[in-house]
Tab-separated table of C-alpha atoms in Angstrom:
chain	number	residue	atom	x	y	z
A	84	MET	CA	50.994	23.926	16.479
A	85	PRO	CA	48.193	25.316	18.736
A	86	ARG	CA	45.679	24.517	15.989
A	87	VAL	CA	46.949	20.920	15.684
A	88	ARG	CA	46.775	20.546	19.473
A	89	THR	CA	43.147	21.787	19.434
A	90	ILE	CA	42.172	19.275	16.728
A	91	VAL	CA	43.844	16.418	18.624
A	92	LEU	CA	42.089	17.371	21.878
A	93	ALA	CA	38.704	17.675	20.139
A	94	THR	CA	39.127	14.300	18.444
A	95	GLY	CA	40.071	12.675	21.727
A	96	ALA	CA	37.071	14.175	23.491
A	97	ALA	CA	34.754	12.926	20.734
A	98	LEU	CA	36.133	9.385	21.035
A	99	LEU	CA	35.696	9.410	24.819
A	100	ALA	CA	32.116	10.643	24.466
A	101	GLN	CA	31.349	7.955	21.905
A	102	ARG	CA	32.707	5.215	24.199
A	103	ALA	CA	30.721	6.566	27.145
A	104	LEU	CA	27.524	6.557	25.072
A	105	ARG	CA	28.131	2.979	23.985
A	106	ARG	CA	28.606	1.906	27.638
A	107	ARG	CA	25.363	3.668	28.581
A	108	ILE	CA	23.457	1.943	25.792
A	109	ARG	CA	24.776	-1.464	26.907
A	110	ARG	CA	23.724	-0.825	30.519
A	111	SER	CA	20.239	0.537	29.718
A	112	PRO	CA	18.188	-1.023	26.891
A	113	LEU	CA	15.446	1.506	27.621
A	114	TRP	CA	17.758	4.439	26.977
A	115	PRO	CA	16.020	6.375	24.206
A	116	MET	CA	18.732	5.591	21.715
A	117	PRO	CA	18.675	2.302	19.755
A	118	ALA	CA	19.500	-0.524	22.143
A	119	LEU	CA	21.378	-2.334	19.381
A	120	GLU	CA	24.954	-1.183	18.809
A	121	ASN	CA	24.533	-1.878	15.102
A	122	PRO	CA	20.916	-1.025	14.236
A	123	ILE	CA	19.371	-3.423	11.774
A	124	SER	CA	16.809	-1.077	10.284
A	125	GLY	CA	16.716	2.029	12.436
A	126	THR	CA	13.322	3.630	12.911
A	127	ARG	CA	12.204	1.869	9.778
A	128	ALA	CA	8.462	2.208	10.243
A	129	ALA	CA	8.657	5.880	11.052
A	130	SER	CA	10.830	6.641	8.045
A	131	ARG	CA	8.467	4.701	5.809
A	132	ALA	CA	5.341	6.484	7.022
A	133	PRO	CA	3.978	8.526	4.129
A	134	ALA	CA	3.758	12.298	4.466
A	135	SER	CA	0.421	13.851	5.399
A	136	LEU	CA	-1.133	16.575	3.229
A	137	ARG	CA	-4.210	18.768	3.582
A	138	LEU	CA	-6.094	19.019	0.296
A	139	LEU	CA	-9.251	20.709	-0.924
A	140	VAL	CA	-12.018	18.970	-2.847
A	141	THR	CA	-12.307	21.194	-5.916
A	142	GLY	CA	-14.507	18.923	-8.002
A	143	ARG	CA	-16.861	15.988	-7.639
A	144	THR	CA	-18.169	13.918	-10.524
A	145	GLU	CA	-20.045	10.635	-11.004
A	146	PRO	CA	-18.274	8.574	-13.696
A	147	ALA	CA	-20.732	5.676	-13.227
A	148	ASP	CA	-23.788	4.669	-11.244
A	149	GLY	CA	-22.835	4.444	-7.590
A	150	VAL	CA	-19.338	5.846	-8.170
A	151	VAL	CA	-18.067	9.228	-7.016
A	152	ALA	CA	-14.789	10.762	-8.225
A	153	LEU	CA	-13.099	13.455	-6.157
A	154	HIS	CA	-10.658	15.979	-7.598
A	155	LEU	CA	-8.252	17.206	-4.931
A	156	GLU	CA	-5.908	20.187	-5.011
A	157	ALA	CA	-3.329	21.497	-2.555
A	158	LEU	CA	-4.353	24.301	-0.204
A	159	ASP	CA	-1.274	26.253	-1.303
A	160	THR	CA	0.365	26.673	-4.708
A	161	ALA	CA	2.973	23.947	-4.267
A	162	ASP	CA	2.988	20.983	-6.627
A	163	LEU	CA	1.549	17.767	-5.257
A	164	PRO	CA	3.982	14.863	-4.751
A	165	ALA	CA	4.763	12.967	-7.933
A	166	TRP	CA	3.221	9.547	-8.514
A	167	THR	CA	3.305	6.747	-11.060
A	168	PRO	CA	0.546	4.513	-12.486
A	169	GLY	CA	-0.700	2.048	-9.872
A	170	ALA	CA	-0.129	4.402	-6.918
A	171	HIS	CA	-2.680	5.022	-4.196
A	172	VAL	CA	-3.198	7.404	-1.298
A	173	ASP	CA	-4.529	6.907	2.210
A	174	LEU	CA	-7.590	9.107	2.633
A	175	VAL	CA	-8.389	10.151	6.203
A	176	LEU	CA	-12.169	10.354	6.396
A	177	PRO	CA	-14.161	12.754	8.598
A	178	SER	CA	-14.691	9.990	11.168
A	179	GLY	CA	-10.948	9.341	11.371
A	180	GLN	CA	-11.182	6.088	9.433
A	181	VAL	CA	-8.442	5.611	6.834
A	182	ARG	CA	-9.120	4.074	3.445
A	183	GLN	CA	-6.898	3.456	0.439
A	184	TYR	CA	-7.903	4.763	-2.994
A	185	SER	CA	-6.021	4.510	-6.277
A	186	LEU	CA	-5.039	7.643	-8.126
A	187	CYS	CA	-6.739	7.517	-11.505
A	188	GLY	CA	-5.891	10.912	-12.977
A	189	ASP	CA	-2.860	12.049	-14.959
A	190	PRO	CA	0.556	11.661	-13.253
A	191	ALA	CA	1.817	14.616	-15.317
A	192	ASP	CA	-0.733	16.904	-13.644
A	193	ARG	CA	0.971	17.866	-10.386
A	194	SER	CA	-1.872	20.221	-9.410
A	195	THR	CA	-4.643	17.648	-8.959
A	196	TYR	CA	-5.193	14.167	-7.576
A	197	THR	CA	-8.242	12.226	-8.767
A	198	LEU	CA	-9.635	9.221	-6.936
A	199	ALA	CA	-12.895	7.332	-7.266
A	200	THR	CA	-14.882	5.137	-4.919
A	201	ARG	CA	-17.946	2.959	-5.303
A	202	LEU	CA	-20.601	3.013	-2.596
A	203	ILE	CA	-20.491	-0.338	-0.765
A	204	GLU	CA	-23.815	-0.743	0.983
A	205	ASP	CA	-22.654	-3.521	3.325
A	206	GLY	CA	-19.086	-2.224	3.761
A	207	ARG	CA	-17.408	-0.745	6.832
A	208	GLY	CA	-18.721	2.753	6.179
A	209	GLY	CA	-15.761	4.363	4.432
A	210	SER	CA	-17.340	4.619	1.004
A	211	ARG	CA	-20.537	6.015	2.505
A	212	GLU	CA	-18.559	8.804	4.164
A	213	VAL	CA	-16.995	9.719	0.828
A	214	HIS	CA	-20.360	9.728	-0.930
A	215	GLU	CA	-22.317	11.567	1.750
A	216	GLN	CA	-19.815	13.891	3.438
A	217	LEU	CA	-17.153	14.928	0.918
A	218	HIS	CA	-18.205	17.651	-1.498
A	219	GLU	CA	-16.662	20.622	-3.275
A	220	GLY	CA	-15.083	22.826	-0.623
A	221	SER	CA	-14.399	19.972	1.820
A	222	GLU	CA	-10.894	19.755	3.261
A	223	VAL	CA	-9.361	16.307	3.546
A	224	GLU	CA	-6.143	14.775	4.757
A	225	ILE	CA	-4.231	12.279	2.649
A	226	ARG	CA	-1.054	10.307	3.182
A	227	GLY	CA	1.167	9.222	0.363
A	228	PRO	CA	1.120	8.547	-2.480
A	229	ARG	CA	2.621	5.069	-2.354
A	230	ASN	CA	2.870	2.413	-5.040
A	231	ARG	CA	2.688	-1.310	-4.324
A	232	PHE	CA	1.328	-2.004	-7.829
A	233	PRO	CA	3.884	-0.423	-10.183
A	234	LEU	CA	3.811	-0.792	-13.944
A	235	ILE	CA	6.983	-2.680	-14.817
A	236	GLU	CA	8.744	-2.753	-18.164
A	237	ALA	CA	7.604	-5.759	-20.198
A	238	PRO	CA	7.362	-6.795	-23.868
A	239	SER	CA	3.542	-6.902	-23.616
A	240	TYR	CA	0.713	-6.446	-21.145
A	241	VAL	CA	-2.683	-7.947	-20.366
A	242	PHE	CA	-4.826	-5.846	-18.032
A	243	VAL	CA	-7.858	-7.355	-16.299
A	244	ALA	CA	-10.158	-5.118	-14.260
A	245	GLY	CA	-13.446	-5.653	-12.524
A	246	GLY	CA	-15.731	-2.738	-11.622
A	247	ILE	CA	-14.003	-0.090	-9.509
A	248	GLY	CA	-10.799	-2.096	-10.000
A	249	ILE	CA	-10.329	-0.087	-13.178
A	250	THR	CA	-9.021	2.873	-11.132
A	251	PRO	CA	-5.373	1.780	-10.723
A	252	VAL	CA	-5.384	0.277	-14.220
A	253	LEU	CA	-6.621	3.373	-16.057
A	254	PRO	CA	-3.347	5.362	-15.760
A	255	MET	CA	-1.495	2.217	-16.861
A	256	LEU	CA	-3.593	2.016	-20.012
A	257	ARG	CA	-2.864	5.627	-20.849
A	258	ALA	CA	0.867	5.093	-20.239
A	259	ALA	CA	0.986	1.880	-22.287
A	260	GLU	CA	-0.863	3.484	-25.199
A	261	ALA	CA	1.319	6.604	-25.114
A	262	ALA	CA	4.442	4.423	-25.172
A	263	GLY	CA	3.202	2.362	-28.119
A	264	ALA	CA	3.274	-0.806	-26.021
A	265	ASP	CA	1.553	-4.067	-26.952
A	266	TRP	CA	-1.420	-4.347	-24.569
A	267	THR	CA	-4.974	-5.610	-24.192
A	268	LEU	CA	-7.670	-5.035	-21.591
A	269	LEU	CA	-10.491	-7.221	-20.278
A	270	TYR	CA	-12.873	-4.995	-18.301
A	271	GLY	CA	-15.917	-6.501	-16.594
A	272	GLY	CA	-18.746	-5.125	-14.486
A	273	ARG	CA	-22.360	-5.654	-13.526
A	274	SER	CA	-23.622	-3.332	-16.268
A	275	ARG	CA	-22.205	-0.680	-18.567
A	276	ALA	CA	-23.837	1.993	-16.448
A	277	SER	CA	-21.949	0.770	-13.373
A	278	MET	CA	-18.515	0.713	-15.047
A	279	PRO	CA	-16.542	3.958	-14.541
A	280	TYR	CA	-14.499	5.522	-17.328
A	281	ILE	CA	-15.848	3.111	-19.938
A	282	ASP	CA	-16.260	5.845	-22.590
A	283	GLU	CA	-12.681	7.062	-22.201
A	284	ILE	CA	-11.328	3.523	-22.392
A	285	GLU	CA	-13.213	2.704	-25.583
A	286	LYS	CA	-11.821	5.866	-27.199
A	287	LEU	CA	-8.285	5.219	-25.992
A	288	ALA	CA	-7.248	2.495	-28.409
A	289	ALA	CA	-8.302	0.309	-31.319
A	290	PRO	CA	-11.375	-1.871	-30.556
A	291	GLU	CA	-9.364	-5.102	-30.728
A	292	ARG	CA	-7.330	-4.041	-27.704
A	293	VAL	CA	-10.309	-3.583	-25.390
A	294	THR	CA	-12.952	-6.143	-24.395
A	295	ILE	CA	-15.851	-4.803	-22.337
A	296	VAL	CA	-18.046	-7.387	-20.608
A	297	ALA	CA	-21.231	-6.222	-18.899
A	298	GLU	CA	-22.575	-9.175	-16.956
A	299	ASP	CA	-26.235	-8.242	-17.335
A	300	ALA	CA	-25.860	-8.457	-21.124
A	301	ASP	CA	-22.760	-10.571	-21.807
A	302	GLY	CA	-22.329	-12.897	-18.829
A	303	ILE	CA	-19.095	-13.571	-16.926
A	304	PRO	CA	-15.765	-12.361	-18.416
A	305	ASP	CA	-13.779	-15.154	-20.073
A	306	VAL	CA	-10.449	-14.806	-18.311
A	307	ARG	CA	-8.896	-17.863	-19.965
A	308	ALA	CA	-9.634	-16.517	-23.421
A	309	ALA	CA	-8.144	-13.130	-22.495
A	310	LEU	CA	-4.901	-14.818	-21.393
A	311	ALA	CA	-4.764	-17.612	-23.963
A	312	ASP	CA	-2.509	-15.769	-26.419
A	313	ALA	CA	-0.277	-14.061	-23.856
A	314	ALA	CA	3.327	-14.494	-24.937
A	315	GLU	CA	6.155	-15.418	-22.593
A	316	GLY	CA	7.255	-12.389	-20.603
A	317	THR	CA	3.820	-10.744	-20.665
A	318	ALA	CA	3.006	-8.787	-17.519
A	319	VAL	CA	-0.552	-9.513	-16.364
A	320	TYR	CA	-2.148	-6.864	-14.151
A	321	CYS	CA	-5.412	-7.507	-12.342
A	322	CYS	CA	-7.534	-5.520	-9.907
A	323	GLY	CA	-11.095	-6.391	-8.964
A	324	PRO	CA	-13.206	-8.737	-6.869
A	325	GLU	CA	-11.510	-11.727	-5.272
A	326	PRO	CA	-13.145	-14.321	-7.602
A	327	LEU	CA	-11.804	-12.430	-10.629
A	328	MET	CA	-8.280	-12.348	-9.235
A	329	ALA	CA	-8.496	-16.034	-8.344
A	330	ALA	CA	-9.560	-16.825	-11.918
A	331	VAL	CA	-6.657	-14.818	-13.360
A	332	THR	CA	-4.215	-16.527	-11.003
A	333	GLU	CA	-5.464	-19.964	-12.037
A	334	ALA	CA	-5.395	-19.167	-15.772
A	335	LEU	CA	-1.991	-17.439	-15.817
A	336	PRO	CA	0.099	-18.874	-18.680
A	337	ALA	CA	3.596	-20.153	-17.983
A	338	GLY	CA	6.268	-17.517	-18.441
A	339	CYS	CA	3.975	-14.585	-17.598
A	340	THR	CA	4.250	-12.463	-14.479
A	341	LEU	CA	1.210	-11.708	-12.342
A	342	HIS	CA	0.592	-8.421	-10.524
A	343	LEU	CA	-2.457	-8.117	-8.261
A	344	GLU	CA	-3.977	-5.152	-6.451
A	345	ARG	CA	-6.681	-5.682	-3.874
A	346	PHE	CA	-8.606	-3.375	-1.581
A	347	THR	CA	-10.120	-6.108	0.520
A	348	PRO	CA	-8.073	-8.610	2.528
A	349	GLY	CA	-7.318	-12.021	1.154
A	350	ALA	CA	-8.160	-15.230	2.963
A	351	PRO	CA	-5.986	-16.114	5.978
A	352	SER	CA	-3.235	-18.598	5.299
A	353	GLY	CA	-4.167	-20.762	8.256
A	354	GLY	CA	-2.180	-21.362	11.433
A	355	THR	CA	-3.229	-22.096	14.981
A	356	GLY	CA	-4.305	-18.600	15.978
A	357	GLY	CA	-3.152	-19.298	19.546
A	358	ALA	CA	-1.424	-16.894	21.908
A	359	PHE	CA	2.283	-16.141	21.480
A	360	GLU	CA	4.929	-13.693	22.673
A	361	VAL	CA	6.569	-10.898	20.723
A	362	GLU	CA	9.872	-9.454	21.870
A	363	LEU	CA	10.437	-5.843	20.854
A	364	ARG	CA	14.203	-5.872	20.547
A	365	ARG	CA	14.791	-2.119	20.467
A	366	THR	CA	12.229	-1.260	23.123
A	367	GLY	CA	13.423	-4.015	25.425
A	368	ARG	CA	9.905	-5.241	26.183
A	369	THR	CA	7.985	-8.455	25.531
A	370	VAL	CA	4.248	-8.439	24.845
A	371	THR	CA	1.704	-11.224	24.614
A	372	VAL	CA	-0.525	-11.524	21.566
A	373	PRO	CA	-3.691	-13.328	22.669
A	374	ALA	CA	-5.552	-15.883	20.608
A	375	GLY	CA	-7.616	-13.943	18.120
A	376	GLY	CA	-5.644	-10.742	18.771
A	377	THR	CA	-3.178	-8.964	16.508
A	378	VAL	CA	0.483	-8.138	16.870
A	379	LEU	CA	-0.362	-4.529	16.048
A	380	ALA	CA	-2.834	-4.230	18.946
A	381	ALA	CA	-0.325	-5.756	21.359
A	382	VAL	CA	2.557	-3.569	20.179
A	383	ARG	CA	0.839	-0.162	20.051
A	384	PRO	CA	0.802	0.467	23.846
A	385	GLU	CA	4.584	-0.051	23.913
A	386	VAL	CA	5.335	1.708	20.606
A	387	PRO	CA	2.561	4.317	20.177
A	388	GLY	CA	4.085	5.711	16.977
A	389	VAL	CA	4.103	2.418	15.080
A	390	SER	CA	2.800	2.915	11.531
A	391	PHE	CA	-0.459	1.317	10.401
A	392	SER	CA	-3.431	2.108	8.214
A	393	CYS	CA	-5.880	-0.444	6.791
A	394	GLU	CA	-5.568	-3.034	9.619
A	395	GLN	CA	-6.543	-5.708	7.087
A	396	GLY	CA	-3.218	-6.696	5.578
A	397	PHE	CA	-3.368	-5.126	2.148
A	398	CYS	CA	-1.884	-1.625	2.351
A	399	GLY	CA	1.618	-2.504	3.627
A	400	THR	CA	1.929	0.428	6.036
A	401	CYS	CA	2.566	-1.746	9.107
A	402	GLN	CA	5.338	-3.887	7.590
A	403	GLN	CA	8.007	-4.645	10.216
A	404	ARG	CA	11.343	-6.461	10.233
A	405	VAL	CA	11.357	-9.871	11.954
A	406	LEU	CA	14.640	-10.843	13.611
A	407	GLU	CA	13.698	-14.260	14.979
A	408	GLY	CA	10.809	-16.691	14.777
A	409	GLU	CA	8.666	-18.332	12.110
A	410	ILE	CA	5.992	-16.109	10.589
A	411	ASP	CA	2.429	-17.140	9.790
A	412	HIS	CA	1.853	-14.774	6.874
A	413	ARG	CA	-1.807	-13.866	6.494
A	414	ASP	CA	-1.494	-11.222	3.796
A	415	GLU	CA	-1.193	-11.512	0.032
A	416	LEU	CA	0.792	-8.328	-0.432
A	417	LEU	CA	4.411	-9.046	0.455
A	418	THR	CA	6.782	-10.503	-2.083
A	419	ASP	CA	8.589	-13.773	-1.401
A	420	SER	CA	11.794	-11.925	-0.565
A	421	GLU	CA	9.961	-9.586	1.833
A	422	ARG	CA	8.351	-12.566	3.545
A	423	ASP	CA	11.778	-13.937	4.427
A	424	ASP	CA	12.360	-11.323	7.134
A	425	SER	CA	9.291	-9.127	7.524
A	426	MET	CA	5.567	-9.266	8.232
A	427	LEU	CA	2.441	-7.136	8.261
A	428	ILE	CA	1.733	-6.939	11.964
A	429	CYS	CA	-1.951	-6.061	11.553
A	430	VAL	CA	-2.856	-9.568	10.352
A	431	SER	CA	0.107	-11.950	10.336
A	432	ARG	CA	0.984	-14.041	13.365
A	433	ALA	CA	3.565	-16.548	14.622
A	434	HIS	CA	4.002	-20.185	13.694
A	435	GLY	CA	5.090	-21.097	17.169
A	436	ASP	CA	5.196	-19.315	20.508
A	437	ARG	CA	7.580	-16.418	19.870
A	438	LEU	CA	8.656	-13.717	17.424
A	439	VAL	CA	11.299	-11.006	17.735
A	440	LEU	CA	10.613	-7.707	15.966
A	441	ASP	CA	13.043	-4.901	15.167
A	442	LEU	CA	11.008	-2.408	17.187
């Protein structure tokens, strides 16, 4: 009986404490517990933030003119996180800038990550840092890996890559060939010398599977011809310059699925661009996003730990749940279902004068 009495008393005390906590939450939306009695997504951004790892550059090669490949290993003996074809990592550069690079090595090799980057002379400086400052012996920080470009199961595949866009596609080719899948590749670039991994690709499969188009010798890749015989259900994967992806989108046969990977932002979807308000439901604050400003910039002072990375709308790190309001989506990353109730706060805005975020 004493034991039963103890259990009853403990249960009663727990219920009283729970009720008291609920009353405190109702009275104080700034109490550092979720202000919503029934959280919609919890600390969703924080839980989604990829883990950070310190890695060592153990090798550096040049698979093409103007392209540097880095081979990264863990500083301890632990296996690196697993990844699948199409995955990328966020690379924290010496300046603190963060850039996304596809993993183009072997997913079965848990000891090494391989990524490659082309020097962009008129870019924002990230590729120049890789080329000029990262060498064997350099320590780097990465976050991830994450995969927004996964290889799905399909009866057949058409891969289209332009230049450095071959990097996420290369592990897919290896996987498709190893599985005995029906696949073809159209790979274009300025010249053969500028196209990374071209020798490996030509040795990977029968010549009829692979079409290499060097513009200086062969002209522009014929996307329509590459897709003309694609059967219904074919998965079409494309990574490369925006004009190439636009051409693939336009030529996509009916019944095929299209999967795009970009490392530069797409064109804005329009909208007024005027000022609007954003209510942060959990934080209990409302911020103003000025004309020409971003939701991310307005939110960060109130929620310093909010996740973000590329600030251009193509990595997906800053995706947040939208509780109320009409969204002006300015990314080309989210799926239709994700667009129903979420947005990338680094680029997307409001259609109207107010949004409510689950932050």
